[in-house]
């Protein structure tokens, strides 16, 4: 264990000498895909609960497909599948985009977490107490203002516990990135395993790093919950 | 021809995937019940071990655990056979896949069952004791049937997650539906098409299981009236 740490700690944390690797890559994948998923899922969630079938059905289909198939297959689809198409290789922009493992990984992860987040937010929007909406209407708010001031802020608060789960699951899901040659923590661990044959310590170290990130995320979300869900805490006598 | 002649291979792969998922479900179910029992027991040692197990396993990605357990188990076996002077035993990816997935998802099932056990009203257990039932009788007649009902939404969730996690077992060398479609794609130069096929098979599996689980949930909630708003 000590030997591996001494020799490879840099690769595990941020660089293998040439490129970013390990923890830095994993965190980058996580932050970019979560950010993409968050911002894309708010309009999608609003469309998902819309009364118009033309809006809600396509979003339902998108989230059904992405939640019904494994992320690994989605990554294979975007990484090896897309690049095997002639159209993709002939068009310059597509060729450049899909040739990079990073781009495909971010695309697959972003869409995947977006699908789950959309469902979480849509559920939270549906759970808005009707009185709040009535009150907003009584104040003469139009639909946009109603969403901006009343529905979205309260829905996001309500979604926080489920959302924290999704972020942690996404952290765990980033481990498939190595199959698209992205040098995340697990890729480094596999390289160390191949170089030293010390599987237990190589993967054990990776597991420890993931465990630490999970604990930090849990702590952060606990803090966020105590800030934004403070009104739900039992009152002190 | 059916899927360019790769149909049988892919169907075989899909069958392996389904077998893997069902066997792992059984393993994790048993571990989950045991784990929940340990977590709710008054023995601090059992409780500590079960808490450590669920915290560690749920905090580490399943793929990392899979690789960790798969490779370490093989190396451990090699040491053992070498020490005993036996011939090397190669671990079968299917069996190790079942035990690895079962061991990982056992932690999630432990939490599901623990919550369900806590949802059974205490008064009912006391009533059972008052009727002179033994510990096993209160468990099998009063607690277990209700635990299954309370745990069903959690079980459904875990099953769907585990079904999708079986895709990762191809990474440790199992010839499942993912491996079959990657191979078919490579040899027919239709990678895109066969990735879609693999995705479609998973989509069918998850859709069918969600229908079955919905039916089960309705069946086991007979006699429970949902609040109508």
Coordinates of C-alpha atoms in Angstrom, one line a residue:
Chain A
X1 CA 0.0 0.0 0.0
X2 CA 2.7 2.5 1.1
X3 CA 4.7 1.8 -2.1
X4 CA 1.8 2.3 -4.3
X5 CA 0.9 5.6 -2.5
X6 CA 4.5 6.8 -2.8
X7 CA 4.8 6.0 -6.4
X8 CA 1.3 6.9 -7.7
X9 CA -0.3 9.5 -5.4
X10 CA 0.1 12.2 -8.0
X11 CA -1.6 10.0 -10.7
X12 CA -4.4 9.2 -8.2
X13 CA -5.0 12.8 -7.3
X14 CA -4.3 15.0 -10.3
X15 CA -1.8 14.2 -13.0
X16 CA 0.0 11.2 -14.5
X17 CA 2.8 13.5 -15.7
X18 CA 1.3 14.4 -19.1
X19 CA -2.5 14.8 -18.6
X20 CA -4.9 15.4 -15.8
X21 CA -5.8 12.1 -14.2
X22 CA -7.5 10.5 -11.2
X23 CA -9.5 12.6 -8.7
X24 CA -9.2 15.8 -10.8
X25 CA -10.8 14.1 -13.8
X26 CA -13.5 12.3 -11.8
X27 CA -14.5 15.6 -10.1
X28 CA -14.5 17.4 -13.4
X29 CA -16.7 14.7 -15.0
X30 CA -19.0 14.9 -12.0
X31 CA -19.3 18.7 -11.8
X32 CA -19.8 19.2 -15.6
X33 CA -22.4 16.5 -16.0
X34 CA -24.2 17.5 -12.8
X35 CA -24.3 21.1 -13.8
X36 CA -25.5 20.2 -17.3
X37 CA -28.1 17.9 -15.9
X38 CA -29.3 20.5 -13.4
X39 CA -29.8 23.4 -15.8
X40 CA -31.3 21.2 -18.6
X41 CA -33.7 19.4 -16.3
X42 CA -35.5 22.5 -14.9
X43 CA -37.2 23.4 -18.3
X44 CA -37.6 19.7 -19.0
X45 CA -39.3 19.1 -15.7
X46 CA -41.7 22.0 -16.4
X47 CA -42.4 20.4 -19.8
X48 CA -42.8 17.0 -18.1
X49 CA -45.6 18.2 -15.9
X50 CA -47.2 20.4 -18.6
X51 CA -50.8 19.6 -19.5
X52 CA -49.9 19.7 -23.2
X53 CA -49.2 16.2 -24.4
X54 CA -46.9 17.5 -27.1
X55 CA -44.6 18.9 -24.4
X56 CA -44.9 16.2 -21.8
X57 CA -44.8 13.0 -23.9
X58 CA -41.4 13.6 -25.6
X59 CA -39.8 14.4 -22.2
X60 CA -41.3 11.3 -20.7
X61 CA -39.9 9.2 -23.6
X62 CA -36.5 10.7 -23.2
X63 CA -36.3 10.0 -19.5
X64 CA -37.9 6.6 -19.9
X65 CA -35.2 5.5 -22.4
X66 CA -32.3 7.0 -20.4
X67 CA -33.5 5.6 -17.1
X68 CA -34.4 2.2 -18.6
X69 CA -31.0 1.4 -20.0
X70 CA -27.6 1.1 -18.3
X71 CA -25.2 4.1 -18.4
X72 CA -22.5 1.8 -19.7
X73 CA -24.5 1.1 -22.8
X74 CA -25.3 4.7 -23.3
X75 CA -21.6 5.4 -23.2
X76 CA -20.9 2.7 -25.7
X77 CA -23.6 4.2 -27.9
X78 CA -22.0 7.6 -27.9
X79 CA -18.4 6.5 -27.9
X80 CA -18.1 3.5 -30.2
X81 CA -21.5 3.5 -31.7
X82 CA -21.7 7.0 -33.0
X83 CA -18.2 7.0 -34.3
X84 CA -18.9 3.9 -36.4
X85 CA -21.4 5.8 -38.5
X86 CA -20.2 7.2 -41.8
X87 CA -22.2 10.4 -41.4
X88 CA -20.4 11.2 -38.1
X89 CA -17.0 10.6 -39.6
X90 CA -17.7 12.6 -42.8
X91 CA -18.9 15.8 -41.1
X92 CA -16.0 17.7 -39.6
X93 CA -17.6 19.0 -36.4
X94 CA -19.2 15.6 -35.5
X95 CA -15.9 13.8 -36.3
X96 CA -14.0 16.1 -34.0
X97 CA -16.6 15.9 -31.3
X98 CA -17.1 12.1 -31.2
X99 CA -13.4 11.2 -31.6
X100 CA -12.7 12.5 -28.1
X101 CA -13.5 10.1 -25.3
X102 CA -14.1 13.1 -23.0
X103 CA -16.8 14.6 -25.1
X104 CA -18.7 11.4 -25.5
X105 CA -18.4 10.7 -21.7
X106 CA -19.7 14.1 -20.8
X107 CA -22.5 13.8 -23.3
X108 CA -23.6 10.4 -22.0
X109 CA -23.3 11.3 -18.3
X110 CA -25.0 14.7 -18.8
X111 CA -28.0 13.2 -20.6
X112 CA -28.2 10.3 -18.1
X113 CA -28.2 12.5 -15.0
X114 CA -30.5 15.0 -16.7
X115 CA -33.1 12.2 -17.2
X116 CA -33.1 11.2 -13.5
X117 CA -33.0 14.8 -12.3
X118 CA -35.9 15.7 -14.6
X119 CA -38.0 13.0 -12.9
X120 CA -37.0 14.2 -9.4
X121 CA -37.8 17.8 -10.2
X122 CA -41.0 17.0 -12.0
X123 CA -42.1 15.0 -8.9
X124 CA -41.3 17.9 -6.7
X125 CA -43.2 20.4 -8.9
X126 CA -46.2 18.1 -8.8
X127 CA -46.1 18.1 -5.0
X128 CA -46.4 21.9 -4.8
X129 CA -49.3 22.6 -2.4
X130 CA -52.1 23.9 -4.5
X131 CA -52.7 26.8 -2.1
X132 CA -49.3 28.3 -3.0
X133 CA -50.2 28.4 -6.7
X134 CA -53.6 29.9 -5.9
X135 CA -52.0 32.5 -3.8
X136 CA -49.6 33.4 -6.6
X137 CA -52.5 33.7 -9.0
X138 CA -54.4 35.8 -6.6
X139 CA -51.5 38.2 -6.5
X140 CA -51.8 38.6 -10.3
X141 CA -48.6 36.7 -11.2
X142 CA -48.4 35.5 -14.7
X143 CA -47.2 31.9 -15.4
X144 CA -43.5 32.8 -15.7
X145 CA -43.4 34.8 -12.6
X146 CA -45.4 32.1 -10.8
X147 CA -42.8 29.5 -11.7
X148 CA -39.9 31.8 -11.0
X149 CA -41.0 33.1 -7.6
X150 CA -43.2 30.3 -6.2
X151 CA -43.1 26.9 -7.8
X152 CA -39.4 26.5 -8.7
X153 CA -37.9 27.7 -5.4
X154 CA -40.2 25.5 -3.3
X155 CA -39.8 22.5 -5.7
X156 CA -36.0 22.7 -5.6
X157 CA -36.1 22.7 -1.8
X158 CA -38.4 19.7 -1.7
X159 CA -36.2 17.9 -4.2
X160 CA -33.0 18.3 -2.2
X161 CA -32.9 14.9 -0.4
X162 CA -33.7 13.0 -3.6
X163 CA -31.3 15.2 -5.5
X164 CA -28.4 14.5 -3.1
X165 CA -28.9 10.8 -3.7
X166 CA -28.7 11.4 -7.5
X167 CA -25.5 13.3 -7.2
X168 CA -23.9 10.5 -5.2
X169 CA -25.1 7.9 -7.6
X170 CA -23.7 10.0 -10.4
X171 CA -20.3 10.0 -8.6
X172 CA -20.5 6.2 -8.5
X173 CA -21.5 6.1 -12.2
X174 CA -18.5 8.1 -13.4
X175 CA -16.4 5.0 -12.9
X176 CA -17.5 3.7 -16.3
X177 CA -15.6 6.6 -17.9
X178 CA -12.4 4.5 -18.2
X179 CA -14.1 2.4 -20.9
X180 CA -13.9 5.6 -23.1
X181 CA -10.2 6.0 -22.3
X182 CA -10.9 8.9 -19.8
X183 CA -8.2 8.7 -17.1
X184 CA -10.4 8.9 -14.0
X185 CA -9.6 7.4 -10.6
X186 CA -10.5 3.9 -11.6
X187 CA -8.4 4.1 -14.8
X188 CA -5.4 5.0 -12.7
X189 CA -6.2 2.1 -10.4
X190 CA -6.4 -0.3 -13.3
X191 CA -3.1 0.9 -14.6
X192 CA -1.5 0.5 -11.2
X193 CA -3.0 -3.0 -11.0
X194 CA -1.5 -3.8 -14.4
X195 CA 1.9 -2.5 -13.4
X196 CA 2.1 -4.0 -9.9
X197 CA -0.4 -7.0 -9.8
X198 CA -1.3 -5.7 -6.4
X199 CA -5.0 -5.7 -7.1
X200 CA -6.3 -5.4 -3.5
X201 CA -4.3 -2.3 -2.8
X202 CA -4.7 -0.7 -6.2
X203 CA -8.4 -0.9 -6.2
X204 CA -8.6 -0.5 -2.4
X205 CA -7.0 2.9 -2.7
X206 CA -9.4 3.9 -5.4
X207 CA -12.3 2.7 -3.2
X208 CA -11.0 4.8 -0.3
X209 CA -10.8 7.9 -2.5
X210 CA -14.4 7.4 -3.7
X211 CA -15.5 6.7 -0.1
X212 CA -14.0 10.1 1.0
X213 CA -15.7 12.0 -1.8
X214 CA -19.0 10.3 -0.9
X215 CA -18.6 11.3 2.7
X216 CA -17.7 14.9 1.8
X217 CA -20.7 15.1 -0.6
X218 CA -23.0 13.7 2.1
X219 CA -21.7 16.3 4.6
X220 CA -22.2 19.1 2.1
X221 CA -25.8 18.1 1.3
X222 CA -26.5 17.8 5.0
X223 CA -25.4 21.4 5.4
X224 CA -27.5 22.4 2.4
X225 CA -30.5 20.7 3.8
X226 CA -30.1 22.4 7.2
X227 CA -29.9 25.7 5.3
X228 CA -32.7 25.4 2.7
X229 CA -35.0 23.0 4.6
X230 CA -34.6 24.8 7.9
X231 CA -38.4 25.4 8.0
X232 CA -39.0 21.6 8.2
X233 CA -36.8 21.0 11.3
X234 CA -38.7 20.2 14.5
X235 CA -38.9 23.3 16.7
X236 CA -36.8 23.3 19.8
X237 CA -38.9 23.5 23.0
Chain B
X1 CA -31.6 -13.2 -41.2
X2 CA -32.5 -12.4 -37.6
X3 CA -30.1 -9.6 -36.5
X4 CA -27.6 -10.6 -39.3
X5 CA -27.2 -14.1 -37.9
X6 CA -26.1 -12.7 -34.5
X7 CA -29.6 -13.2 -33.1
X8 CA -28.9 -16.5 -31.2
X9 CA -25.7 -15.2 -29.6
X10 CA -27.4 -12.0 -28.5
X11 CA -30.4 -13.9 -27.1
X12 CA -28.0 -16.3 -25.2
X13 CA -26.3 -13.2 -23.8
X14 CA -29.6 -11.7 -22.8
X15 CA -30.5 -15.0 -21.0
X16 CA -27.1 -14.9 -19.2
X17 CA -27.9 -11.3 -18.1
X18 CA -31.3 -12.3 -16.8
X19 CA -29.9 -15.3 -14.9
X20 CA -27.2 -13.2 -13.4
X21 CA -29.7 -10.6 -12.3
X22 CA -32.1 -13.1 -10.7
X23 CA -29.3 -15.1 -9.0
X24 CA -27.8 -11.9 -7.6
X25 CA -31.2 -10.8 -6.4
X26 CA -31.5 -14.0 -4.4
X27 CA -28.1 -13.6 -2.9
X28 CA -28.7 -10.0 -2.0
X29 CA -32.1 -10.7 -0.7
X30 CA -30.7 -13.2 1.8
X31 CA -27.9 -10.9 2.8
X32 CA -30.3 -8.1 3.1
X33 CA -32.6 -10.0 5.5
X34 CA -29.6 -11.1 7.6
X35 CA -28.1 -7.6 7.5
X36 CA -31.4 -6.0 8.6
X37 CA -31.7 -8.5 11.4
X38 CA -28.1 -7.7 12.5
X39 CA -28.7 -4.0 12.3
X40 CA -31.8 -4.2 14.4
X41 CA -30.3 -6.6 16.9
X42 CA -29.3 -5.5 20.4
X43 CA -25.9 -7.1 20.0
X44 CA -23.5 -4.2 19.5
X45 CA -20.9 -6.3 17.6
X46 CA -23.4 -7.5 15.0
X47 CA -24.9 -4.1 14.8
X48 CA -21.4 -2.5 14.3
X49 CA -20.4 -5.0 11.6
X50 CA -23.7 -4.5 9.7
X51 CA -23.4 -0.7 9.9
X52 CA -19.8 -0.9 8.7
X53 CA -20.8 -3.1 5.8
X54 CA -23.7 -0.9 4.6
X55 CA -21.7 2.3 5.0
X56 CA -18.6 1.1 3.2
X57 CA -20.4 -0.7 0.4
X58 CA -22.9 2.0 -0.3
X59 CA -20.1 4.7 -0.2
X60 CA -18.0 3.0 -2.9
X61 CA -19.0 2.7 -6.6
X62 CA -20.2 -0.8 -7.6
X63 CA -17.7 -1.1 -10.5
X64 CA -14.7 -0.4 -8.2
X65 CA -16.0 -3.0 -5.7
X66 CA -16.6 -5.5 -8.6
X67 CA -13.0 -5.1 -9.8
X68 CA -11.6 -5.1 -6.3
X69 CA -13.5 -8.3 -5.3
X70 CA -13.0 -10.1 -8.6
X71 CA -9.3 -9.6 -8.9
X72 CA -8.5 -10.0 -5.2
X73 CA -10.6 -13.1 -4.9
X74 CA -8.7 -14.7 -7.8
X75 CA -5.4 -13.8 -6.3
X76 CA -6.4 -15.0 -2.9
X77 CA -7.5 -18.3 -4.6
X78 CA -4.2 -18.5 -6.3
X79 CA -2.3 -18.1 -3.0
X80 CA -4.5 -20.7 -1.4
X81 CA -4.1 -23.3 -4.2
X82 CA -0.3 -22.6 -4.4
X83 CA 0.0 -23.1 -0.7
X84 CA -1.9 -26.3 -0.8
X85 CA 0.0 -27.4 -3.8
X86 CA -3.1 -27.7 -5.9
X87 CA -3.7 -26.7 -9.5
X88 CA -4.8 -23.2 -10.2
X89 CA -8.6 -22.7 -10.1
X90 CA -9.9 -20.0 -12.3
X91 CA -12.9 -18.2 -11.0
X92 CA -15.9 -18.4 -13.3
X93 CA -17.0 -14.8 -14.1
X94 CA -20.6 -15.8 -13.7
X95 CA -20.3 -17.2 -10.2
X96 CA -18.1 -14.3 -9.1
X97 CA -20.5 -11.9 -10.8
X98 CA -23.4 -13.3 -8.8
X99 CA -21.6 -13.1 -5.5
X100 CA -20.1 -9.7 -6.2
X101 CA -23.4 -8.2 -7.2
X102 CA -25.2 -10.0 -4.5
X103 CA -22.7 -8.8 -1.9
X104 CA -22.9 -5.2 -3.1
X105 CA -26.7 -4.9 -3.4
X106 CA -27.1 -6.9 -0.2
X107 CA -26.1 -3.6 1.5
X108 CA -28.9 -1.7 -0.3
X109 CA -31.4 -4.5 0.6
X110 CA -30.2 -4.3 4.2
X111 CA -31.3 -0.7 4.4
X112 CA -34.6 -1.4 2.6
X113 CA -35.5 -4.3 4.9
X114 CA -34.4 -2.4 8.0
X115 CA -36.8 0.4 7.1
X116 CA -39.6 -2.1 6.4
X117 CA -39.0 -3.9 9.8
X118 CA -39.3 -0.5 11.5
X119 CA -42.5 0.3 9.7
X120 CA -44.4 -2.7 11.4
X121 CA -46.2 -1.2 14.3
X122 CA -44.8 -2.3 17.7
X123 CA -48.3 -3.0 19.0
X124 CA -48.7 -5.9 16.6
X125 CA -45.6 -7.6 17.8
X126 CA -46.7 -7.1 21.4
X127 CA -50.1 -8.5 20.4
X128 CA -48.4 -11.6 19.0
X129 CA -46.4 -12.1 22.2
X130 CA -49.6 -11.7 24.2
X131 CA -51.1 -14.5 22.2
X132 CA -48.3 -16.7 23.3
X133 CA -46.5 -16.8 19.9
X134 CA -42.8 -17.7 19.9
X135 CA -40.3 -15.4 18.5
X136 CA -40.2 -17.3 15.2
X137 CA -44.0 -17.3 15.0
X138 CA -44.3 -13.6 15.5
X139 CA -41.6 -13.2 12.8
X140 CA -43.1 -15.5 10.3
X141 CA -46.8 -14.7 10.9
X142 CA -46.8 -11.0 11.7
X143 CA -43.6 -9.3 10.8
X144 CA -42.4 -11.0 7.6
X145 CA -45.6 -10.6 5.5
X146 CA -45.9 -7.0 6.3
X147 CA -42.1 -6.3 5.9
X148 CA -42.4 -7.7 2.3
X149 CA -45.3 -5.2 1.6
X150 CA -43.5 -2.2 3.1
X151 CA -40.2 -3.2 1.4
X152 CA -41.7 -3.8 -2.1
X153 CA -41.1 -0.2 -3.4
X154 CA -37.5 -0.4 -2.2
X155 CA -37.1 -3.9 -3.6
X156 CA -38.4 -2.7 -7.0
X157 CA -36.0 0.2 -7.0
X158 CA -33.0 -2.0 -6.1
X159 CA -34.0 -4.6 -8.6
X160 CA -34.0 -2.1 -11.5
X161 CA -30.7 -0.6 -10.4
X162 CA -29.2 -4.1 -10.1
X163 CA -30.5 -5.2 -13.5
X164 CA -28.8 -2.2 -15.0
X165 CA -25.6 -2.9 -13.0
X166 CA -25.3 -6.3 -14.7
X167 CA -24.1 -4.5 -17.8
X168 CA -20.9 -3.8 -15.9
X169 CA -20.1 -7.5 -15.3
X170 CA -19.1 -7.8 -19.0
X171 CA -16.1 -5.7 -17.9
X172 CA -14.8 -8.5 -15.8
X173 CA -15.2 -10.9 -18.7
X174 CA -18.7 -12.4 -18.6
X175 CA -20.3 -13.1 -22.0
X176 CA -23.5 -11.3 -21.3
X177 CA -25.7 -9.4 -23.7
X178 CA -23.3 -6.4 -23.7
X179 CA -20.3 -8.5 -24.6
X180 CA -22.4 -10.4 -27.2
X181 CA -23.5 -7.1 -28.9
X182 CA -20.0 -5.6 -28.8
X183 CA -18.7 -8.7 -30.5
X184 CA -21.5 -8.8 -33.0
X185 CA -21.0 -5.1 -33.8
X186 CA -17.2 -5.5 -34.3
X187 CA -17.5 -8.5 -36.6
X188 CA -20.3 -7.1 -38.7
X189 CA -19.1 -3.4 -38.7
X190 CA -22.5 -2.4 -37.4
X191 CA -21.4 -1.2 -34.0
X192 CA -24.1 1.5 -33.8
X193 CA -26.9 -0.9 -34.6
X194 CA -25.8 -3.5 -32.1
X195 CA -25.4 -1.0 -29.3
X196 CA -29.0 0.1 -29.9
X197 CA -30.0 -3.6 -29.8
X198 CA -28.3 -4.1 -26.5
X199 CA -30.0 -0.9 -25.2
X200 CA -33.4 -2.1 -26.5
X201 CA -33.0 -5.5 -24.7
X202 CA -32.3 -3.7 -21.4
X203 CA -35.3 -1.4 -22.0
X204 CA -37.5 -4.4 -22.6
X205 CA -36.2 -6.1 -19.4
X206 CA -36.7 -3.0 -17.3
X207 CA -40.2 -2.3 -18.8
X208 CA -41.4 -5.8 -18.2
X209 CA -40.1 -5.9 -14.6
X210 CA -41.7 -2.5 -13.9
X211 CA -45.0 -3.9 -15.0
X212 CA -44.6 -7.1 -12.9
X213 CA -43.5 -5.0 -9.9
X214 CA -46.5 -2.7 -10.3
X215 CA -48.8 -5.7 -10.3
X216 CA -47.1 -7.1 -7.2
X217 CA -47.4 -3.8 -5.4
X218 CA -51.1 -3.7 -6.2
X219 CA -51.6 -7.3 -5.1
X220 CA -49.8 -6.9 -1.8
X221 CA -51.6 -3.7 -1.0
X222 CA -55.0 -5.3 -1.2
X223 CA -56.9 -4.1 1.9
X224 CA -54.9 -0.9 2.1
X225 CA -56.7 2.1 0.9
X226 CA -54.6 4.9 -0.5
X227 CA -55.4 8.5 0.5
X228 CA -57.5 10.0 -2.3
X229 CA -56.8 13.7 -2.8

